[in-house]
């Protein structure tokens, strides 16, 4: 779709025809560069998926501007160039390439295109695996293998017969099927020793063999192979067949090229099988639903297969119809490769925005031209921090490779500077917070830029969201929190508990029922356990685990608020940094305000259950060795239960705990009349 603006034709993407022309030329150069690396030098710098994405973009631009198609465009050629070191074989019928589609929608578009050529008649297909290997043409004369050739440029391939003979899956002479077999297949019997027969298929390296090979290379300190197709290609194109023989290669036949009266692709597959070949897995698909079912089925089995496949090839089953559909460019119309969702694609970075997190750290996020990766449309990619932008050399407007592994947020893994038009701009590093305008700083030893304003809007939003999660309040997501903050209904987390159904109803997106529901949900979450409440406060470095330790150690929030750094450090899993952060937090005005507000709105914090503060107000001196616990543990237990541990005995000391081999302190206690506890008595006291 194009929009005419009177200033020349502008694509919806915003590209003028001149810009499209320039982009097309750059895409061609880059694709050619990587194809040369790949096909001629057997080197791979970017993934197949990324290269496919570039080719796909080129094809779409050329579809939009057919007059910009040139004979030397990568879309108009196949394979690579035959290496000089090999003898040349001219293919009797050219080995053409196959058009790729990347979704069911694109598959349906392909179907609609060919439907026009067959007057809308419904077509039967043959669907088969798309093996990730190297295509070969095998020619037999007099029943024996005469030549084996690579695709080359589609017209002229490389003669690799001597290497192919090392692959046991390829018969050196054709098997003669019996009359019964011919009858079962449905073709008239023929003599395999008479005439010329051509079979095509794919040579590949099995997954397990590839792994073994790479393990051996690793042990020898040799460079690892990047992917099995490269190894298969490299092995076949060795000048020394003894090297090829050491590489365990396999072969799947996928097509009987010679006309033996098969009439359809599926019968042709039966013929190759009878001639001694293992055909690629496939089946007749009568409808597009059948094709989809095959695609889904294979997608599920994919990982369990001992060879790599990257999609499903769908071909019009009837050979006569297939031929009548003809060729467009260098690809036959009647066949298409439907590829599995790629985990990588290319796209363009449209802008980089900085977001402020709960701790005030600024994270750059790239907005990209929507692209389809691993089954989902991606519009944003994380850039982690300013260092990452520098490492990538990223500019706004750059074409980049986007990778998505598992469920992780997509990541920009490579910039393609070759595609720059000159209009790219450097990514602005913020000197002020994009949310509140306060200066940003880089904390010592950290890579992140941080907003210096403790009350930054975004910081508040994240704080509120953080508290919402800690209180376990459902139905209060980031969008709603943002609206509540904008409406000044919420400023700090405790304000959540002041929200009334009426107030909520005034917020866009709420109706009477939903407002009441959320208000009820919030009211139901007013009682909270101490550890969850500590989490809700959002103290730096204090996660759920630390919060639990703090709750156990201090029992209630008042004790924690007044804890000294020394007391905090006496807790086994709390170090300097965390202790400082806690002290700093509770000394802040923000903390005072928030705690007072929580109290005012009626939030009830449950005391930590496990701790009985029965030793509150008591002071202890410990001397000698206890059997059941170490000295530090004794001290921590006493502190946990509210008591204090002092170093020397005085009249004020409540108890002296005496273990084995006590020092002079035990005697001092007796002199001063301070009660002395042996280990058993002390343990009893701890039990309460
Ligand atoms: Zn800010």
XYZ file of C-alpha atoms and ligand atoms in Angstrom:
689
model
C 0.000 0.000 0.000
C 1.324 3.414 -0.921
C 0.200 6.907 -0.038
C 0.564 9.688 -2.546
C 1.628 12.888 -0.840
C 2.138 14.881 -3.993
C 5.841 14.957 -3.213
C 6.569 11.649 -4.864
C 5.421 8.312 -3.654
C 6.037 7.544 -0.043
C 5.895 4.052 1.371
C 3.987 3.534 4.568
C 7.335 2.757 6.153
C 8.354 6.262 5.232
C 10.764 5.277 2.484
C 10.747 7.177 -0.767
C 11.514 5.392 -4.015
C 15.001 6.862 -4.040
C 15.573 5.691 -0.502
C 14.233 2.267 -1.423
C 16.633 2.152 -4.369
C 19.570 2.998 -2.132
C 18.451 0.464 0.460
C 18.061 -2.225 -2.222
C 21.613 -1.636 -3.456
C 23.078 -1.836 0.038
C 21.088 -4.963 0.842
C 22.344 -6.598 -2.357
C 25.960 -5.809 -1.528
C 25.669 -7.107 2.019
C 23.824 -10.269 0.995
C 26.376 -10.928 -1.724
C 29.189 -10.442 0.762
C 27.732 -13.024 3.148
C 26.834 -15.420 0.345
C 30.382 -15.234 -0.918
C 31.726 -15.961 2.573
C 29.271 -18.783 2.931
C 29.240 -20.489 -0.427
C 32.746 -19.889 -1.636
C 34.814 -19.616 1.531
C 32.595 -21.891 3.669
C 32.596 -19.174 6.328
C 29.667 -17.875 8.282
C 29.557 -14.535 10.085
C 25.829 -14.040 10.556
C 23.147 -16.669 11.102
C 21.035 -18.183 8.323
C 18.002 -16.601 9.947
C 19.547 -13.126 9.850
C 20.626 -13.567 6.224
C 17.156 -14.861 5.357
C 15.647 -11.770 6.942
C 17.823 -9.507 4.783
C 16.884 -11.448 1.633
C 13.259 -11.270 2.623
C 13.412 -7.499 3.005
C 15.122 -7.208 -0.382
C 12.471 -9.360 -2.029
C 9.680 -7.283 -0.491
C 11.238 -4.029 -1.685
C 11.675 -5.506 -5.161
C 8.074 -6.690 -5.146
C 7.089 -3.098 -4.391
C 9.338 -1.719 -7.132
C 9.675 -4.401 -9.813
C 11.474 -1.921 -12.078
C 14.352 -1.890 -9.598
C 15.008 -5.606 -10.041
C 18.309 -6.213 -11.799
C 19.667 -9.420 -13.273
C 22.455 -9.534 -10.709
C 20.179 -9.167 -7.669
C 20.639 -11.952 -5.122
C 16.938 -12.684 -5.512
C 17.633 -13.622 -9.130
C 20.371 -16.143 -8.494
C 20.866 -19.401 -6.715
C 23.635 -21.163 -4.838
C 27.196 -20.082 -5.270
C 29.928 -20.108 -7.827
C 31.666 -23.321 -8.803
C 35.182 -23.381 -7.428
C 37.985 -23.457 -9.976
C 39.561 -26.464 -8.322
C 36.656 -28.697 -9.368
C 35.654 -29.904 -12.794
C 32.403 -28.343 -13.955
C 29.156 -30.160 -14.570
C 26.412 -28.492 -16.577
C 23.044 -29.423 -15.134
C 20.695 -30.762 -17.777
C 17.815 -29.142 -15.960
C 18.872 -26.141 -13.848
C 18.949 -26.604 -10.085
C 16.733 -23.740 -9.025
C 16.247 -22.266 -5.608
C 13.063 -22.180 -3.601
C 11.195 -19.147 -2.361
C 10.943 -18.865 1.428
C 7.864 -17.984 3.404
C 7.902 -17.404 7.147
C 4.297 -17.697 8.282
C 1.014 -19.358 7.457
C -0.206 -16.019 6.113
C 2.693 -15.877 3.676
C 2.067 -19.487 2.710
C -1.548 -18.589 1.920
C -0.337 -15.651 -0.161
C 1.851 -18.020 -2.169
C -1.152 -20.281 -2.649
C -3.278 -17.357 -3.810
C -0.606 -16.361 -6.334
C -0.448 -19.783 -7.954
C -4.219 -20.166 -7.834
C -4.422 -17.439 -10.485
C -2.425 -19.605 -12.883
C -4.644 -22.656 -12.479
C -7.969 -20.818 -12.631
C -8.557 -21.212 -8.917
C -8.557 -24.995 -9.174
C -7.654 -26.602 -5.846
C -4.245 -28.209 -5.894
C -2.782 -31.252 -4.224
C 0.621 -30.796 -2.585
C 3.516 -32.917 -1.518
C 4.952 -31.686 1.810
C 8.418 -32.781 2.909
C 11.186 -31.938 5.333
C 13.555 -29.149 4.442
C 16.876 -30.751 5.360
C 19.621 -28.332 6.294
C 22.291 -29.795 4.039
C 23.942 -29.486 0.666
C 21.897 -30.178 -2.482
C 23.325 -32.681 -4.922
C 22.443 -33.911 -8.382
C 23.287 -37.560 -9.030
C 23.354 -38.901 -12.569
C 23.364 -42.609 -13.459
C 24.181 -44.041 -16.854
C 24.145 -47.707 -17.632
C 22.841 -48.189 -14.112
C 25.992 -46.861 -12.416
C 26.810 -43.513 -10.842
C 28.247 -41.331 -13.558
C 28.455 -37.965 -11.812
C 27.594 -36.169 -8.636
C 27.455 -32.400 -8.726
C 26.732 -29.526 -6.364
C 24.195 -26.874 -7.222
C 26.844 -24.285 -8.053
C 25.156 -21.310 -9.657
C 22.178 -23.465 -10.588
C 23.357 -24.019 -14.139
C 26.933 -25.178 -13.608
C 27.934 -27.150 -10.538
C 31.095 -28.713 -9.185
C 31.913 -32.318 -9.963
C 32.303 -33.993 -6.569
C 31.805 -37.599 -7.750
C 34.992 -38.933 -6.168
C 33.946 -37.621 -2.733
C 30.330 -38.705 -3.038
C 31.448 -42.275 -3.565
C 32.527 -42.348 0.088
C 28.902 -41.869 1.246
C 27.288 -45.250 1.785
C 23.740 -43.913 1.631
C 24.287 -43.169 -2.053
C 24.120 -46.319 -4.227
C 26.958 -46.655 -6.740
C 24.598 -48.546 -9.009
C 20.834 -48.355 -9.110
C 18.748 -51.182 -7.740
C 16.524 -52.895 -10.322
C 12.943 -52.989 -8.988
C 10.852 -56.076 -9.781
C 7.780 -56.019 -12.007
C 5.591 -56.352 -8.895
C 7.278 -53.363 -7.310
C 6.726 -51.251 -10.430
C 3.099 -52.326 -10.441
C 2.683 -51.396 -6.787
C 4.190 -47.966 -7.369
C 2.088 -47.460 -10.504
C 4.712 -46.846 -13.177
C 5.545 -48.932 -16.219
C 8.629 -51.144 -15.634
C 11.949 -49.862 -16.961
C 15.489 -51.181 -17.097
C 17.795 -49.164 -14.838
C 20.829 -50.044 -16.981
C 19.278 -48.358 -20.014
C 19.281 -44.621 -20.356
C 20.140 -41.740 -18.066
C 18.565 -41.173 -14.665
C 18.929 -38.135 -12.444
C 18.077 -38.040 -8.755
C 18.399 -35.049 -6.466
C 18.660 -34.843 -2.729
C 20.483 -33.457 0.205
C 23.729 -34.581 1.794
C 23.948 -33.785 5.496
C 25.826 -34.578 8.663
C 23.797 -36.198 11.477
C 23.602 -34.249 14.749
C 25.427 -36.870 16.818
C 28.253 -37.169 14.278
C 28.594 -33.376 14.223
C 28.901 -33.258 17.999
C 31.479 -36.064 18.048
C 33.479 -34.348 15.336
C 33.488 -31.053 17.217
C 34.436 -32.766 20.492
C 37.415 -34.352 18.775
C 38.454 -31.014 17.318
C 38.106 -29.396 20.732
C 40.426 -32.007 22.257
C 42.970 -31.353 19.568
C 42.648 -27.625 20.125
C 41.297 -27.064 16.603
C 38.710 -24.502 15.591
C 35.131 -25.759 15.992
C 32.713 -26.023 13.077
C 29.951 -23.460 13.283
C 27.189 -25.609 11.849
C 26.663 -29.047 10.301
C 25.772 -27.727 6.858
C 29.157 -26.049 6.600
C 30.855 -29.303 7.563
C 28.804 -31.235 5.021
C 29.620 -28.676 2.339
C 33.276 -28.535 3.307
C 33.553 -32.306 3.418
C 32.012 -32.746 -0.013
C 34.228 -30.087 -1.506
C 37.493 -31.613 -0.333
C 40.023 -32.350 -3.004
C 41.150 -35.398 -1.046
C 38.389 -38.052 -0.825
C 40.116 -39.704 2.158
C 39.169 -36.649 4.249
C 35.581 -36.915 3.051
C 35.606 -40.612 3.986
C 36.372 -39.727 7.626
C 33.283 -37.532 7.830
C 30.105 -39.503 8.534
C 27.744 -38.067 5.927
C 24.208 -39.165 5.127
C 21.911 -38.573 2.215
C 18.187 -38.095 1.672
C 16.800 -38.214 -1.869
C 13.931 -35.842 -2.449
C 13.216 -35.933 -6.126
C 13.264 -38.165 -9.200
C 14.207 -35.649 -11.877
C 14.056 -37.964 -14.900
C 10.650 -38.663 -16.335
C 9.953 -42.348 -15.828
C 6.240 -41.827 -16.110
C 5.756 -40.975 -12.417
C 3.345 -38.111 -13.158
C 3.443 -36.818 -9.585
C 6.113 -35.936 -7.061
C 4.785 -38.535 -4.595
C 5.082 -41.390 -7.124
C 8.583 -40.118 -7.969
C 9.497 -40.499 -4.292
C 8.327 -44.144 -4.408
C 10.490 -44.683 -7.494
C 13.669 -43.338 -5.847
C 13.005 -45.590 -2.895
C 12.715 -48.637 -5.154
C 15.964 -47.612 -6.878
C 17.860 -47.893 -3.577
C 17.580 -44.450 -2.035
C 16.247 -43.310 1.283
C 13.676 -40.599 0.526
C 13.179 -37.550 2.707
C 10.188 -37.831 5.022
C 7.102 -36.367 3.418
C 3.507 -36.991 2.421
C 0.730 -35.882 0.143
C -1.227 -32.920 1.520
C -4.587 -32.463 -0.144
C -5.430 -29.124 1.453
C -3.659 -26.233 3.073
C -4.944 -27.548 6.409
C -3.037 -30.790 5.677
C 0.072 -28.728 4.980
C -0.384 -26.848 8.249
C -0.863 -30.138 10.127
C 2.356 -31.535 8.637
C 4.206 -28.324 9.478
C 3.004 -28.399 13.102
C 3.718 -32.105 13.483
C 7.273 -31.767 12.164
C 7.851 -28.666 14.277
C 7.152 -30.738 17.395
C 9.373 -33.631 16.267
C 12.175 -31.379 15.100
C 14.413 -31.530 18.171
C 14.168 -35.317 18.399
C 15.421 -35.843 14.834
C 19.084 -36.730 14.345
C 19.466 -34.152 11.586
C 18.803 -30.466 11.229
C 15.769 -29.227 9.352
C 14.755 -25.613 8.968
C 11.246 -25.957 7.647
C 8.935 -27.788 5.319
C 9.041 -27.775 1.517
C 5.657 -27.742 -0.191
C 5.445 -28.642 -3.885
C 2.534 -28.925 -6.265
C 2.268 -32.705 -6.505
C 1.183 -32.999 -10.148
C 4.310 -32.670 -12.303
C 2.426 -31.332 -15.317
C 0.737 -28.608 -13.285
C 4.069 -27.887 -11.588
C 5.769 -27.412 -14.964
C 2.912 -25.301 -16.305
C 3.276 -22.893 -13.370
C 6.697 -22.028 -14.706
C 9.502 -20.055 -13.191
C 9.576 -16.540 -11.783
C 13.086 -15.129 -11.638
C 15.124 -18.170 -10.676
C 12.543 -19.878 -8.498
C 9.821 -22.230 -9.714
C 6.346 -20.959 -8.869
C 5.037 -24.363 -7.843
C 7.274 -24.919 -4.835
C 7.805 -23.025 -1.614
C 9.841 -23.470 1.568
C 7.888 -22.695 4.704
C 10.511 -22.010 7.317
C 10.262 -22.546 11.048
C 10.081 -19.375 13.091
C 13.570 -17.986 13.309
C 15.028 -16.920 16.628
C 16.845 -14.147 14.833
C 15.818 -11.454 12.462
C 16.957 -8.096 11.221
C 15.152 -4.870 11.905
C 15.743 -1.137 12.220
C 16.234 0.769 15.484
C 13.782 3.672 15.352
C 14.588 5.228 18.693
C 16.264 4.578 22.017
C 14.435 5.616 25.162
C 15.633 5.576 28.714
C 13.481 4.147 31.465
C 13.921 4.603 35.173
C 13.703 1.569 37.429
C 12.825 1.258 41.102
C 16.386 1.878 42.230
C 16.598 4.937 39.974
C 18.842 3.232 37.404
C 18.278 4.257 33.766
C 17.932 1.436 31.230
C 18.047 2.070 27.468
C 15.318 0.332 25.482
C 15.291 0.336 21.674
C 12.047 0.718 19.766
C 12.426 -1.276 16.557
C 10.394 -1.674 13.389
C 8.016 -4.541 14.270
C 9.505 -7.866 13.248
C 8.477 -11.480 13.692
C 10.779 -13.648 15.807
C 10.129 -17.112 17.252
C 6.412 -16.776 16.653
C 5.885 -13.318 18.155
C 5.983 -9.756 16.905
C 8.806 -7.853 18.521
C 8.729 -4.066 18.885
C 11.284 -3.437 21.651
C 14.711 -4.696 22.551
C 16.727 -4.168 25.682
C 20.170 -2.596 25.523
C 21.089 -3.088 29.215
C 23.222 0.049 29.701
C 25.314 2.733 28.049
C 28.360 0.449 27.809
C 26.386 -2.026 25.730
C 25.426 0.708 23.248
C 29.094 1.615 22.894
C 30.177 -2.008 22.524
C 27.650 -2.561 19.710
C 28.490 0.771 18.080
C 24.753 1.356 17.762
C 23.230 4.438 16.163
C 19.551 5.326 15.874
C 18.410 4.260 12.393
C 20.787 1.306 12.243
C 19.764 -2.061 10.853
C 20.493 -4.630 13.543
C 20.304 -8.357 14.177
C 17.801 -9.132 16.894
C 18.061 -12.403 18.785
C 15.505 -14.046 20.985
C 16.505 -17.091 22.968
C 13.870 -18.811 25.081
C 11.526 -16.365 26.696
C 14.102 -13.707 27.326
C 13.400 -10.192 26.064
C 14.933 -9.839 22.581
C 18.425 -8.502 22.447
C 20.346 -6.597 19.808
C 23.370 -8.759 19.067
C 24.919 -7.080 16.040
C 24.789 -3.846 14.117
C 25.029 -3.929 10.307
C 26.851 -0.653 9.572
C 27.068 -1.666 5.878
C 23.402 -0.703 5.534
C 23.773 2.841 6.890
C 22.315 5.578 4.726
C 24.148 8.434 6.456
C 21.019 9.615 8.240
C 21.759 7.634 11.400
C 22.231 9.599 14.594
C 24.167 8.715 17.712
C 22.228 7.430 20.685
C 21.784 10.307 23.125
C 23.118 9.606 26.610
C 20.895 11.415 29.063
C 22.463 13.932 31.424
C 19.118 14.500 33.079
C 16.414 12.033 34.064
C 13.904 11.549 31.210
C 11.097 11.385 33.764
C 11.764 14.145 36.255
C 14.579 16.196 34.717
C 16.921 15.795 37.699
C 20.624 15.247 36.983
C 21.758 11.666 36.490
C 24.989 10.255 37.839
C 27.073 7.155 37.455
C 27.541 5.496 40.855
C 31.057 4.420 41.568
C 31.782 0.907 40.414
C 28.440 0.602 38.592
C 27.776 0.894 34.871
C 24.249 2.196 35.216
C 23.261 5.835 35.036
C 21.088 6.741 37.995
C 18.534 9.495 38.600
C 19.605 11.554 41.614
C 16.054 12.515 42.540
C 14.740 10.176 45.229
C 11.169 11.233 44.404
C 11.450 10.733 40.669
C 8.140 9.870 39.105
C 9.432 6.655 37.591
C 11.122 5.732 40.831
C 7.765 6.277 42.509
C 5.960 4.207 39.928
C 8.379 1.341 40.407
C 8.199 1.716 44.183
C 4.422 1.554 44.074
C 4.489 -1.462 41.757
C 7.061 -3.111 43.967
C 4.860 -2.603 47.043
C 1.799 -3.845 45.112
C 3.647 -7.094 44.377
C 4.889 -7.447 47.969
C 1.354 -6.956 49.341
C 0.132 -9.496 46.758
C -2.496 -7.118 45.349
C -3.947 -8.461 42.088
C -5.299 -6.324 39.265
C -3.052 -3.309 39.818
C -0.631 -3.296 36.860
C 1.852 -0.719 35.653
C -0.584 1.097 33.367
C -3.104 1.626 36.174
C -0.394 2.675 38.627
C 0.811 5.214 36.086
C -2.699 6.638 35.782
C -3.114 6.772 39.562
C 0.189 8.631 39.877
C -0.766 11.052 37.111
C -4.106 11.692 38.772
C -2.231 12.295 42.056
C -4.457 9.699 43.708
C -1.300 7.863 44.691
C 2.028 9.469 45.526
C 3.715 6.898 47.722
C 2.893 3.190 48.184
C 0.721 3.585 51.315
C -1.679 5.771 49.295
C -2.863 2.597 47.553
C -4.802 1.789 50.712
C -6.654 5.094 50.632
C -8.213 4.459 47.217
C -11.996 4.417 47.247
C -14.264 2.797 44.642
C -15.432 6.288 43.656
C -11.903 7.499 43.074
C -11.061 4.400 41.020
C -14.187 4.820 38.946
C -12.908 8.209 37.906
C -9.808 6.567 36.416
C -9.948 5.762 32.714
C -10.665 2.087 32.112
C -12.630 1.495 35.301
C -16.347 0.863 35.612
C -18.410 0.567 38.772
C -17.916 -3.165 39.154
C -14.208 -3.226 38.372
C -13.535 -0.259 40.679
C -15.355 -1.952 43.543
C -13.534 -5.193 42.852
C -10.099 -3.575 43.002
C -10.968 -1.590 46.144
C -12.102 -4.807 47.845
C -8.942 -6.579 46.723
C -6.779 -3.793 48.222
C -8.741 -3.739 51.480
C -8.255 -7.515 51.772
C -4.480 -7.160 51.629
C -4.039 -4.756 54.561
C -2.617 -7.438 56.828
C 0.901 -8.428 55.859
C 3.704 -10.553 57.321
C 6.783 -8.719 58.514
C 9.150 -10.138 55.890
C 6.777 -9.204 53.040
C 6.389 -5.743 54.535
C 10.170 -5.284 54.639
C 10.235 -6.234 50.943
C 7.407 -3.751 50.266
C 9.525 -0.901 51.668
C 11.851 -1.321 48.699
C 15.145 -0.918 50.553
C 18.164 -1.167 48.217
C 19.790 -4.603 48.229
C 17.030 -6.078 50.404
C 15.264 -8.912 48.608
C 12.949 -11.597 49.937
C 15.703 -13.659 51.565
C 17.340 -10.809 53.415
C 13.895 -9.578 54.469
C 13.176 -12.978 55.981
C 16.437 -12.930 57.955
C 15.678 -9.421 59.176
C 12.176 -10.446 60.226
C 13.520 -13.416 62.139
C 16.206 -11.336 63.801
C 14.107 -8.369 64.839
C 10.642 -9.847 65.193
C 8.779 -6.602 64.572
C 9.155 -3.501 62.465
C 9.942 -1.133 65.355
C 13.029 -3.096 66.320
C 14.230 -3.140 62.734
C 13.684 0.597 62.324
C 15.928 1.300 65.317
C 18.546 -1.352 64.565
C 22.148 -0.154 64.670
C 24.660 -1.096 62.022
C 26.380 -3.387 64.539
C 23.158 -5.204 65.305
C 22.509 -5.656 61.597
C 26.024 -6.967 61.014
C 25.542 -9.546 63.760
C 23.018 -11.284 61.489
C 24.948 -13.956 59.669
C 23.935 -13.174 56.062
C 24.088 -9.381 56.244
C 27.259 -7.581 55.209
C 28.520 -3.994 55.192
C 26.715 -2.844 52.042
C 23.315 -4.178 53.045
C 23.646 -2.941 56.632
C 24.533 0.555 55.373
C 21.602 0.548 52.950
C 19.179 -0.404 55.713
C 20.458 2.207 58.166
C 20.438 4.841 55.427
C 16.893 3.925 54.445
C 15.409 4.145 57.927
C 17.217 7.433 58.536
C 15.549 8.981 55.464
C 12.547 11.239 55.554
C 10.948 9.041 52.944
C 11.029 6.037 55.287
C 9.583 8.022 58.188
C 6.806 9.314 55.995
C 5.974 5.954 54.471
C 5.968 4.103 57.790
C 3.727 6.740 59.340
C 1.400 6.561 56.341
C 1.163 2.764 56.432
C 0.214 3.072 60.095
C -2.353 5.770 59.347
C -4.075 3.822 56.557
C -4.395 0.812 58.852
C -1.898 -1.615 57.400
C -1.228 -4.264 60.010
C 2.180 -5.910 60.019
C 2.245 -9.361 61.622
C 5.174 -9.972 63.918
C 7.552 -12.682 62.807
C 6.124 -15.824 64.345
C 9.206 -17.910 64.974
C 10.763 -15.395 67.292
C 9.776 -15.115 70.952
C 11.341 -12.078 72.502
C 11.281 -13.575 75.997
C 14.793 -12.357 76.738
C 13.910 -8.726 76.106
C 15.654 -6.430 78.542
C 17.976 -9.143 79.852
C 21.758 -8.988 79.518
C 24.043 -11.991 79.258
C 27.696 -12.833 79.612
C 28.832 -16.051 77.969
C 31.969 -17.863 79.122
C 33.456 -21.290 78.366
C 32.451 -23.664 75.572
C 28.919 -24.915 75.037
C 28.384 -28.365 73.529
C 25.229 -27.693 71.537
C 26.231 -24.462 69.791
C 29.140 -22.197 69.026
C 29.822 -18.907 70.779
C 28.540 -16.737 67.915
C 25.401 -18.778 67.631
C 24.710 -18.365 71.337
C 25.050 -14.615 70.999
C 22.782 -14.458 67.960
C 20.111 -16.568 69.715
C 20.133 -14.223 72.679
C 19.863 -11.192 70.435
C 17.107 -12.780 68.369
C 15.048 -13.216 71.500
C 15.568 -9.629 72.526
C 18.428 -10.012 74.976
C 21.797 -8.362 74.783
C 25.242 -9.855 75.134
C 27.884 -7.949 77.051
C 31.584 -8.580 77.494
C 32.147 -8.296 81.226
C 30.192 -9.180 84.323
C 28.721 -6.396 86.455
C 25.953 -6.152 89.011
C 23.612 -5.225 86.167
C 24.264 -8.478 84.270
C 21.129 -10.636 84.270
C 22.814 -14.017 83.723
C 26.237 -15.521 83.149
C 26.103 -18.589 80.911
C 28.892 -20.988 81.830
C 30.157 -23.721 79.510
C 33.062 -26.115 79.821
C 36.401 -24.663 80.982
C 35.014 -21.264 81.943
C 37.323 -18.348 82.610
C 37.386 -15.993 85.545
C 34.004 -14.589 84.610
C 32.206 -17.484 86.280
C 33.962 -16.657 89.538
C 33.196 -12.938 89.165
C 29.506 -13.789 88.787
C 29.506 -15.692 92.049
C 31.281 -12.844 93.784
C 28.687 -10.313 92.576
C 25.744 -12.651 93.138
C 24.783 -12.723 89.466
C 22.772 -15.865 88.556
C 24.851 -18.508 86.729
C 23.314 -20.836 84.146
C 24.880 -24.080 82.946
C 24.200 -25.211 79.375
C 21.068 -27.238 80.215
C 19.573 -24.361 82.191
C 20.375 -21.898 79.425
C 18.720 -24.099 76.776
C 15.629 -24.316 78.949
C 15.544 -20.528 79.199
C 15.715 -20.288 75.384
C 12.718 -22.608 75.056
C 10.804 -20.104 77.156
Zn 14.154 11.071 37.744
